[in-house]
mmCIF file with all atom_site columns, C-alpha atoms in Angstrom:
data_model
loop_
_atom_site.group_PDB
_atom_site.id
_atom_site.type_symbol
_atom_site.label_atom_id
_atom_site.label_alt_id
_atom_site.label_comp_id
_atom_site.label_asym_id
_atom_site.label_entity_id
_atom_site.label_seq_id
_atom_site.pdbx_PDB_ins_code
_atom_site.Cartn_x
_atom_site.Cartn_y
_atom_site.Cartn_z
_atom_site.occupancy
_atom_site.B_iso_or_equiv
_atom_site.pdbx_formal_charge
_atom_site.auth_seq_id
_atom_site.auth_comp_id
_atom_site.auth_asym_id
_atom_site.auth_atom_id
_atom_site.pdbx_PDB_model_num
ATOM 1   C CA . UNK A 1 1   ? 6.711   14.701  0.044   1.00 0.00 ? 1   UNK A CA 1
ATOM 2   C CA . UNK A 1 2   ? 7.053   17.090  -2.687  1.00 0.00 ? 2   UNK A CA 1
ATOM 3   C CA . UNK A 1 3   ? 9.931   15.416  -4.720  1.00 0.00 ? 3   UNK A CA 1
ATOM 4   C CA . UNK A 1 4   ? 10.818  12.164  -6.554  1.00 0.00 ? 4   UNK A CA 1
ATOM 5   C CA . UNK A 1 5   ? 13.603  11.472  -4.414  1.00 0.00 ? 5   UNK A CA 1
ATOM 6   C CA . UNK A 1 6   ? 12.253  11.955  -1.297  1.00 0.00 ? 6   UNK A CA 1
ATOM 7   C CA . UNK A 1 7   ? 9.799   8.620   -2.822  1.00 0.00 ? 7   UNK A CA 1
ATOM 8   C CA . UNK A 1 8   ? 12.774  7.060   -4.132  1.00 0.00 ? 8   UNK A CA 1
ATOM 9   C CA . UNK A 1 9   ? 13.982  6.875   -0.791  1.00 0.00 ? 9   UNK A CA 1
ATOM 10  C CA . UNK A 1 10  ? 11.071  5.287   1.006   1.00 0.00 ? 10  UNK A CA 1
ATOM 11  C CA . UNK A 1 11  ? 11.380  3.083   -1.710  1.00 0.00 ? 11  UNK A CA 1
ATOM 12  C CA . UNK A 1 12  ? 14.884  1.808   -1.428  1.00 0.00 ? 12  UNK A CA 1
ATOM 13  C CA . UNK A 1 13  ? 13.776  1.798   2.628   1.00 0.00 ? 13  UNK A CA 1
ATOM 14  C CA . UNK A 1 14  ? 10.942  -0.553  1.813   1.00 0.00 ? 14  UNK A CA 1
ATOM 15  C CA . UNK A 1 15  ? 13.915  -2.645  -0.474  1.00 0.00 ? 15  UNK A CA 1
ATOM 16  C CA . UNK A 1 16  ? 16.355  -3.100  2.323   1.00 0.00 ? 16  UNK A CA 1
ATOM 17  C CA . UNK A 1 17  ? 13.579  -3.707  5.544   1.00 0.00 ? 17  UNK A CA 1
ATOM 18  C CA . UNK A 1 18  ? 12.109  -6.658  2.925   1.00 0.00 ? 18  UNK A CA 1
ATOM 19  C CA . UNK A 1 19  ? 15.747  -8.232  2.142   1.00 0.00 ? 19  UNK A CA 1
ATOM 20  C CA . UNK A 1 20  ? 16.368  -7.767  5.808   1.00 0.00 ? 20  UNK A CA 1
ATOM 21  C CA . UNK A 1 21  ? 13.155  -10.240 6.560   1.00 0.00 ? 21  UNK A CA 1
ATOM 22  C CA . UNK A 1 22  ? 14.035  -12.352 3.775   1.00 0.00 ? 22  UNK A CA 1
ATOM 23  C CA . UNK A 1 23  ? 17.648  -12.865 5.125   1.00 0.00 ? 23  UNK A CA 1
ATOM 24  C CA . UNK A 1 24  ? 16.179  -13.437 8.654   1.00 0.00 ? 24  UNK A CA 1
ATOM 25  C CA . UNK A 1 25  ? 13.201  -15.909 7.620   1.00 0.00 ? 25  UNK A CA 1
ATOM 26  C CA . UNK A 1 26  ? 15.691  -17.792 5.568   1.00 0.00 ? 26  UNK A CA 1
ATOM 27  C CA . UNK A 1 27  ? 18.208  -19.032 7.896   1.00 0.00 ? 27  UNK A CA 1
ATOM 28  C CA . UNK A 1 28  ? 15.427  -19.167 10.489  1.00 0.00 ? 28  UNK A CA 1
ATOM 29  C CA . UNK A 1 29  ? 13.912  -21.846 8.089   1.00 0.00 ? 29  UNK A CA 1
ATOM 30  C CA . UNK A 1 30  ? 17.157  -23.677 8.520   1.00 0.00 ? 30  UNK A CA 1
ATOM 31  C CA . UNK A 1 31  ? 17.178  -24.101 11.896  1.00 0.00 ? 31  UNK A CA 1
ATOM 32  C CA . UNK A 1 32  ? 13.531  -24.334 13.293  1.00 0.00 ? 32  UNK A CA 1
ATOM 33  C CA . UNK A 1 33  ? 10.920  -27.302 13.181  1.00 0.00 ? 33  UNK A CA 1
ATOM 34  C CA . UNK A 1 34  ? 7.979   -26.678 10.787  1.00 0.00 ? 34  UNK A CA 1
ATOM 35  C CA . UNK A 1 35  ? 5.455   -26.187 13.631  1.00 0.00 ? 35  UNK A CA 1
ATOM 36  C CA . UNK A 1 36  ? 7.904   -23.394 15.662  1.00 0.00 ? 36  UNK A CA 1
ATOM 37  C CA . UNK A 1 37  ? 8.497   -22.120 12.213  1.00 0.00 ? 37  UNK A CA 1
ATOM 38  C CA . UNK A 1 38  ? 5.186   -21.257 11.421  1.00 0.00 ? 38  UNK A CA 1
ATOM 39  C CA . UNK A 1 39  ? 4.426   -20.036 14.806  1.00 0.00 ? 39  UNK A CA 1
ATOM 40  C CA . UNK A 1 40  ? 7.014   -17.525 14.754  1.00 0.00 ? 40  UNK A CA 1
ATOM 41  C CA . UNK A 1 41  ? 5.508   -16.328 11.398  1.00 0.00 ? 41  UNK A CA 1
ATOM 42  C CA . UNK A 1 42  ? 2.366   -15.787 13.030  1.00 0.00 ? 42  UNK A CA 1
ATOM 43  C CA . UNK A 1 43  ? 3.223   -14.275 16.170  1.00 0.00 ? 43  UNK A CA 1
ATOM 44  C CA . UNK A 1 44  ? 6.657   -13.444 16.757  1.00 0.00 ? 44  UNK A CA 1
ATOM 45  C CA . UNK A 1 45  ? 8.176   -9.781  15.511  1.00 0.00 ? 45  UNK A CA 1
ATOM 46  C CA . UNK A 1 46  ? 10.472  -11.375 13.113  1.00 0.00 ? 46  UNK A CA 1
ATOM 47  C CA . UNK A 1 47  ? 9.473   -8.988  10.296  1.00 0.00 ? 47  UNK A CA 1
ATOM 48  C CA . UNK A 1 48  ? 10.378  -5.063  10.088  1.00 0.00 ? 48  UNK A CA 1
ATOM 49  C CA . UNK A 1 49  ? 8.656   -2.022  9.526   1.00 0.00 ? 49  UNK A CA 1
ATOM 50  C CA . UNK A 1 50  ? 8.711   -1.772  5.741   1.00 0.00 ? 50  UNK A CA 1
ATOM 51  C CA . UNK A 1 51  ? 9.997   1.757   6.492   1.00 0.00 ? 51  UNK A CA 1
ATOM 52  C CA . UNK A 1 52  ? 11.842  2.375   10.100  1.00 0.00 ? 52  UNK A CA 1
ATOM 53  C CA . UNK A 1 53  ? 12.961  -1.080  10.226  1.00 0.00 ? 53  UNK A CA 1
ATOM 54  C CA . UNK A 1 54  ? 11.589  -1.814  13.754  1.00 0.00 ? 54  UNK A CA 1
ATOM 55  C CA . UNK A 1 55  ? 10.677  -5.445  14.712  1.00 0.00 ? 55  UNK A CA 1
ATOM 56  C CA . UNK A 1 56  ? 7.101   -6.305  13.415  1.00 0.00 ? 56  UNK A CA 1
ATOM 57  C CA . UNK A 1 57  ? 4.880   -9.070  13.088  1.00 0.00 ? 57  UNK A CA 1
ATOM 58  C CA . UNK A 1 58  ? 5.896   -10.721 9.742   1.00 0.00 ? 58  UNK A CA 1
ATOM 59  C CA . UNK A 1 59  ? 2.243   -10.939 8.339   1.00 0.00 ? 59  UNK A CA 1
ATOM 60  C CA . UNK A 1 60  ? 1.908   -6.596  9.495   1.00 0.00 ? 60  UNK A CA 1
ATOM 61  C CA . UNK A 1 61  ? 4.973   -6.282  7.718   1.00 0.00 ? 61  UNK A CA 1
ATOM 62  C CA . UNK A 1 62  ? 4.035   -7.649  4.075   1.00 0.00 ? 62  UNK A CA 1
ATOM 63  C CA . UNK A 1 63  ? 0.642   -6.027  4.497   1.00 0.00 ? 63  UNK A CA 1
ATOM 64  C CA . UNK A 1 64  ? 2.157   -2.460  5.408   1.00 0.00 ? 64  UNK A CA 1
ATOM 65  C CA . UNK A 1 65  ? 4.944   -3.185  2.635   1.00 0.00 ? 65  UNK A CA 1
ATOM 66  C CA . UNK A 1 66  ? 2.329   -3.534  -0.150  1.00 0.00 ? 66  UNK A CA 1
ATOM 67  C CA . UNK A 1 67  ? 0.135   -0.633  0.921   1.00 0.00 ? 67  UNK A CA 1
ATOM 68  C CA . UNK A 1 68  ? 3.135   1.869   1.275   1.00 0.00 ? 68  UNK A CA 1
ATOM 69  C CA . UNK A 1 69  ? 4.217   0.835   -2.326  1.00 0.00 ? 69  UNK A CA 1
ATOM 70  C CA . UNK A 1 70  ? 0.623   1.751   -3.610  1.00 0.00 ? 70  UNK A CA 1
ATOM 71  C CA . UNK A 1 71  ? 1.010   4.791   -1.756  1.00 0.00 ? 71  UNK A CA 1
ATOM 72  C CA . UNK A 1 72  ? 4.344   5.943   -3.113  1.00 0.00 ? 72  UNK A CA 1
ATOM 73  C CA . UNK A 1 73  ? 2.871   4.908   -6.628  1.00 0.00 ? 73  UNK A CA 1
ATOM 74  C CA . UNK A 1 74  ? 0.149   7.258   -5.953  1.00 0.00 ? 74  UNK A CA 1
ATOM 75  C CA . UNK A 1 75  ? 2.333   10.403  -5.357  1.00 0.00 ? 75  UNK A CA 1
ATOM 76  C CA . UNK A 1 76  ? 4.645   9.456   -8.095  1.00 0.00 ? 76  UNK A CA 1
ATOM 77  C CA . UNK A 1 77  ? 1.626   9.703   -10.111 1.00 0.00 ? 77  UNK A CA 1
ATOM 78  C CA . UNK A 1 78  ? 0.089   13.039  -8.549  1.00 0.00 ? 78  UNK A CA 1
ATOM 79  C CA . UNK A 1 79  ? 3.408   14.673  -8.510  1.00 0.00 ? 79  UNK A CA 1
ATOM 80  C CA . UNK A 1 80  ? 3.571   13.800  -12.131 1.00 0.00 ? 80  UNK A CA 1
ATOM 81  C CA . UNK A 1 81  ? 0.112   15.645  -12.399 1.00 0.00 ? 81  UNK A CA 1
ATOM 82  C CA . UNK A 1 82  ? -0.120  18.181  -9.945  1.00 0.00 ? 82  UNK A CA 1
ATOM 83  C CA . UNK A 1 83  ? 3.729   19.969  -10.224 1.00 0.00 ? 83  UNK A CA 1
ATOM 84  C CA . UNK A 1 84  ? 4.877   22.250  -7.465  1.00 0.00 ? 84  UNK A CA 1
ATOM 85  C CA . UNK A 1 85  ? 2.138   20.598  -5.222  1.00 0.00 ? 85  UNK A CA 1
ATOM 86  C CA . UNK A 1 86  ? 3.317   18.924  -1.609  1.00 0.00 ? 86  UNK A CA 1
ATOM 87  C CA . UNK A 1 87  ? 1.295   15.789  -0.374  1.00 0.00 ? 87  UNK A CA 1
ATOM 88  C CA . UNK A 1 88  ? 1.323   14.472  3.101   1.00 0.00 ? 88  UNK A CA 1
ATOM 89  C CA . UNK A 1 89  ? 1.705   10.652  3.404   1.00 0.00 ? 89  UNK A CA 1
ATOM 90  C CA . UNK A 1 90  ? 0.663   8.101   5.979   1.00 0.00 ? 90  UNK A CA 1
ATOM 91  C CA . UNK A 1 91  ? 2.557   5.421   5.847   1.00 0.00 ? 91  UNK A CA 1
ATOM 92  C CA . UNK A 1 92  ? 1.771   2.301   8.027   1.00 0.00 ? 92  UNK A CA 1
ATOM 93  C CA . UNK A 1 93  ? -1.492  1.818   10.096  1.00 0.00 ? 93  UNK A CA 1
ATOM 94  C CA . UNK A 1 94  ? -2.406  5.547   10.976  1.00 0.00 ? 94  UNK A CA 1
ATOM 95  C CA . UNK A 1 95  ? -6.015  7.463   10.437  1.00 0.00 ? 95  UNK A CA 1
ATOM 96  C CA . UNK A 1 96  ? -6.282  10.033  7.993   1.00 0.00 ? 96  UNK A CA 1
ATOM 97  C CA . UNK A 1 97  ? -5.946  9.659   4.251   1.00 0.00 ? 97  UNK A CA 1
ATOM 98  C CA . UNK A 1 98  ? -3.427  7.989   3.168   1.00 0.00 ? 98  UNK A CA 1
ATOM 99  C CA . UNK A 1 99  ? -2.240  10.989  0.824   1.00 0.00 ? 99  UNK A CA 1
ATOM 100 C CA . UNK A 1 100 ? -3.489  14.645  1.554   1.00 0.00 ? 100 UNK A CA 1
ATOM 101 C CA . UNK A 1 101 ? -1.966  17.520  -0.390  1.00 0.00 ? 101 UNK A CA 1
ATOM 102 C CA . UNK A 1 102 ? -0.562  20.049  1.980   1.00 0.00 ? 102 UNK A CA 1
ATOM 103 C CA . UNK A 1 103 ? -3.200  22.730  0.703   1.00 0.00 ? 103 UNK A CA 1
ATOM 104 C CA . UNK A 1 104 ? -6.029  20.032  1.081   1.00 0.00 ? 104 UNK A CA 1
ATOM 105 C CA . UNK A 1 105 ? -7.100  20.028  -2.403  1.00 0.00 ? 105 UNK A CA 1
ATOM 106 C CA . UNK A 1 106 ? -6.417  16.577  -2.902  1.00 0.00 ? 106 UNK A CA 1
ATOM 107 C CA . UNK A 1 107 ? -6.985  13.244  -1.128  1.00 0.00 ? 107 UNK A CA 1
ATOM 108 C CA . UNK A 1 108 ? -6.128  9.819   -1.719  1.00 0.00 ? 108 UNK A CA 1
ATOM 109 C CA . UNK A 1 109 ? -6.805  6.456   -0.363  1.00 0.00 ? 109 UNK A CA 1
ATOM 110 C CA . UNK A 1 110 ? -4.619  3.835   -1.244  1.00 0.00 ? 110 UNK A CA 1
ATOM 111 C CA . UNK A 1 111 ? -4.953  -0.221  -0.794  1.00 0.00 ? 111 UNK A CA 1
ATOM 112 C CA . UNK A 1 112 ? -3.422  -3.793  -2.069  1.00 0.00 ? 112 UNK A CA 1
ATOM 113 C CA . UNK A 1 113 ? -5.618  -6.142  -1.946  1.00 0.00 ? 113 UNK A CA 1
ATOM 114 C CA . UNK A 1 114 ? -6.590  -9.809  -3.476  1.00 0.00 ? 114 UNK A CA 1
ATOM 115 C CA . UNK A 1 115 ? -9.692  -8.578  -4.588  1.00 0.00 ? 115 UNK A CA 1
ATOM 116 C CA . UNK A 1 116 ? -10.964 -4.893  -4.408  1.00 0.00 ? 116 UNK A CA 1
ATOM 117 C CA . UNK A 1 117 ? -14.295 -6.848  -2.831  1.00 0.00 ? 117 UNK A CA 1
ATOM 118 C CA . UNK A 1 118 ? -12.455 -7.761  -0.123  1.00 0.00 ? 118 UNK A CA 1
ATOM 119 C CA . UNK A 1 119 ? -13.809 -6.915  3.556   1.00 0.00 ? 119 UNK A CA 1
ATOM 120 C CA . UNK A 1 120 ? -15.799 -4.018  1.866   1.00 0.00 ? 120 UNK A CA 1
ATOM 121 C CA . UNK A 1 121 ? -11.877 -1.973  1.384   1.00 0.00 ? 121 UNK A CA 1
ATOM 122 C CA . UNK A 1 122 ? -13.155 -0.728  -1.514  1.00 0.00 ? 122 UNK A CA 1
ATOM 123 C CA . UNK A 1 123 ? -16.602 0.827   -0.469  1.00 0.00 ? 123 UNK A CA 1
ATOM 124 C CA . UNK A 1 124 ? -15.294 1.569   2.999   1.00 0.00 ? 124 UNK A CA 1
ATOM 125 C CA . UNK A 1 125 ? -12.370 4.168   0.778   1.00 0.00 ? 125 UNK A CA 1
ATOM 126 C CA . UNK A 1 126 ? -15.557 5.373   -1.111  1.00 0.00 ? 126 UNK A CA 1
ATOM 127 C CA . UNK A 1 127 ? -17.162 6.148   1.635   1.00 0.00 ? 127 UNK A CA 1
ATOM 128 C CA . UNK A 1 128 ? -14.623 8.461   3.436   1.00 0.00 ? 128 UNK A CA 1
ATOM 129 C CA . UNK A 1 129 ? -13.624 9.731   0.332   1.00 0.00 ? 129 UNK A CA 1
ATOM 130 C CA . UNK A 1 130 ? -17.237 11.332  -0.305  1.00 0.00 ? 130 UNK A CA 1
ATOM 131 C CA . UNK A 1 131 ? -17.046 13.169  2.844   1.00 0.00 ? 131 UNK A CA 1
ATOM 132 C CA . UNK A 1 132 ? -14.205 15.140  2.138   1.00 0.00 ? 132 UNK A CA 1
ATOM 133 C CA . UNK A 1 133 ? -14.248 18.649  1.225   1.00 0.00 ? 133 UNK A CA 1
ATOM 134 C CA . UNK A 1 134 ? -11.482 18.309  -1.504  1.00 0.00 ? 134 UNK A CA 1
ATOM 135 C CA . UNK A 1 135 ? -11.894 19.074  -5.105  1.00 0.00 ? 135 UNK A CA 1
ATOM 136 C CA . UNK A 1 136 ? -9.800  15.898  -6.176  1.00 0.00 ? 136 UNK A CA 1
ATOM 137 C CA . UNK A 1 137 ? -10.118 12.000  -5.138  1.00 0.00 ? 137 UNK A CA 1
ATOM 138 C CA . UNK A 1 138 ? -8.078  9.366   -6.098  1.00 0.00 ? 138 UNK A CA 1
ATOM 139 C CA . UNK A 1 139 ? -8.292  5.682   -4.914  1.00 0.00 ? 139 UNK A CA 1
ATOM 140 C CA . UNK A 1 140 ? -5.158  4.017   -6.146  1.00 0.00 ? 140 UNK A CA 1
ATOM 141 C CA . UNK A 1 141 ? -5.265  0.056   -5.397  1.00 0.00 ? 141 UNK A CA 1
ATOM 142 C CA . UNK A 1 142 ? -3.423  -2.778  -6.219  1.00 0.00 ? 142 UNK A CA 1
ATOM 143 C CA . UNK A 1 143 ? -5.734  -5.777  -7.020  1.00 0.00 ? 143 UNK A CA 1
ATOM 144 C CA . UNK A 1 144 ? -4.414  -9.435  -7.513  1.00 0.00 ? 144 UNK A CA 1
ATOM 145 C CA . UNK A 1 145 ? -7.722  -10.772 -8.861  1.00 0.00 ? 145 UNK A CA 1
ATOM 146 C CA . UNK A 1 146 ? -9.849  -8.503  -10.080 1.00 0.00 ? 146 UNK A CA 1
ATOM 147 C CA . UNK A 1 147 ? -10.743 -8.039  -13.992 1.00 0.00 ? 147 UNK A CA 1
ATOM 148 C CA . UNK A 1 148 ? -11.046 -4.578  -15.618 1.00 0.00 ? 148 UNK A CA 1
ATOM 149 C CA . UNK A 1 149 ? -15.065 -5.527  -16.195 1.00 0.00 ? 149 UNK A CA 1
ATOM 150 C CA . UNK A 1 150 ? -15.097 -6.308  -12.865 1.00 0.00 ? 150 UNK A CA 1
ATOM 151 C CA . UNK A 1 151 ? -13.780 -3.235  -11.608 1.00 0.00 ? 151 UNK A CA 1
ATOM 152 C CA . UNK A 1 152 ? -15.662 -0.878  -14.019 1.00 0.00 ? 152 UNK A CA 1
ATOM 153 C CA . UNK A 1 153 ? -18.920 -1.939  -12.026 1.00 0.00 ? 153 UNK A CA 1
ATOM 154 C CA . UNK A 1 154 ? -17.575 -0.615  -9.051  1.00 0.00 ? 154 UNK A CA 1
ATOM 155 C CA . UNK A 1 155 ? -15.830 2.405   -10.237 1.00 0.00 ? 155 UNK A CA 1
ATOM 156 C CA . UNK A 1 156 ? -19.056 3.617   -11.759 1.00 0.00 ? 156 UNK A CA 1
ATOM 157 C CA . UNK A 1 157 ? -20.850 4.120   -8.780  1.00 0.00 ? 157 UNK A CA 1
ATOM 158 C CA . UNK A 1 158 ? -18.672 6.965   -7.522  1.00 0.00 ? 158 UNK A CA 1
ATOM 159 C CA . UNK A 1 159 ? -18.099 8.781   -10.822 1.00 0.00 ? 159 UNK A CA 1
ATOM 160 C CA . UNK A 1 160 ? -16.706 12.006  -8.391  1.00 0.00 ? 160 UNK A CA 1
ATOM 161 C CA . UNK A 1 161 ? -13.656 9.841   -7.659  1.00 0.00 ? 161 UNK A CA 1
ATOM 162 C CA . UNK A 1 162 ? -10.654 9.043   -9.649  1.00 0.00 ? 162 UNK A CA 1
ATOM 163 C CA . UNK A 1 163 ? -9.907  5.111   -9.636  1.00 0.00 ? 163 UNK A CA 1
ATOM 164 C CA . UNK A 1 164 ? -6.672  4.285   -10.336 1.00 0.00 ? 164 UNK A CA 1
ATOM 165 C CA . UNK A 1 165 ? -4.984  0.694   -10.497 1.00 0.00 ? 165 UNK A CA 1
ATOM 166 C CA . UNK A 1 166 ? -1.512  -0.142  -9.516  1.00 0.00 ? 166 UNK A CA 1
ATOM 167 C CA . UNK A 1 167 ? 0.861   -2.514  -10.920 1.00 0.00 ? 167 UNK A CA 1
ATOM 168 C CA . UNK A 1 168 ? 3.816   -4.113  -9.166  1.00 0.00 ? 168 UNK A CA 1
ATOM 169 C CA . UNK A 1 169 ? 6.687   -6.044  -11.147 1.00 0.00 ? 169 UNK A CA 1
ATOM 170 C CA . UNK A 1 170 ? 8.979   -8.706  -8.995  1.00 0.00 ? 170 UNK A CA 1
ATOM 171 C CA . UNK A 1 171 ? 11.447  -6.050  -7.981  1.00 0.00 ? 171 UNK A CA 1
ATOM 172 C CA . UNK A 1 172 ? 9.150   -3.718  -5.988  1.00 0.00 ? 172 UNK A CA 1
ATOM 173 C CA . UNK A 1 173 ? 9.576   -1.170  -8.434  1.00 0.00 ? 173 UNK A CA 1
ATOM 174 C CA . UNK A 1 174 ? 5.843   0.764   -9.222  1.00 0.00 ? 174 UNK A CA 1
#
């Protein structure tokens, strides 16, 4: 990704697999028991891939949606601050870091999460973060729960990393 539009696009991909879902879920609601219902939410591939589109698991889908969105959010942001520089994304469950500049300078790590404590995401990012070679790391996160005083205690343990906090408003825009 080295351009606005290029994230504008995942973006508007991200838009139309959700609505898709939505649409889906919603007439499936209509016609189902409560029980079968809920079932299907759990285990049937009536989501989509928050980017291809491809059947998914419902509960992979909103989990994938809201870590792409921190990730396009993140190279918004280092495209803002790092012009003429290319970044490598990887969207969806995939090893790596989730943002890599093409020249390997700079590495990212990017969550959404309830609260930044959560299953050790947090730490676990810090972690593989210090092991890189790269002379810039970001985490950018979403956190649903978290204060700022709250998240200063953490961030201060790692003062070689960049923390950076997300914010989503109700129309997926970052």
């Amino acid at each position: 990704v080295n351009s606005k539009e290029q994230v504008a696009e995942l973006r508007n991909a991200i838009a139309t697999n959700a609505e898709t879902s939505y649409l889906e879920l919603h007439e499936r609601m209509t016609q189902m028991q409560a029980m079968d219902f809920w079932a299907a939410f759990k285990f049937d591939r009536i989501g989509h891939d928050s980017i291809s589109g491809q059947p998914q698991n419902l509960i992979e889908q909103i989990n994938q949606m809201y870590s792409n969105l921190v990730v396009l959010s993140a190279v918004d942001d280092l495209l803002d601050n790092h012009p003429g520089i290319s970044f490598e994304l990887q969207l969806g469950v995939s090893s790596g870091y989730d943002i890599q500049s093409t020249d390997g300078n700079i590495v990212a790590e990017c969550f959404a999460v309830t609260k930044v404590a959560s299953n050790s995401k947090l730490e676990k990012d810090c972690k593989k973060l210090i092991t890189s070679n790269a002379t810039e790391k970001y985490i950018y996160f979403y956190s649903h729960q978290d204060t700022e005083e709250k998240l200063q205690k953490q961030f201060v343990k790692h003062p070689d990393i960049t923390f950076k906090r997300v914010v989503f408003s109700k129309t997926l825009q970052t």
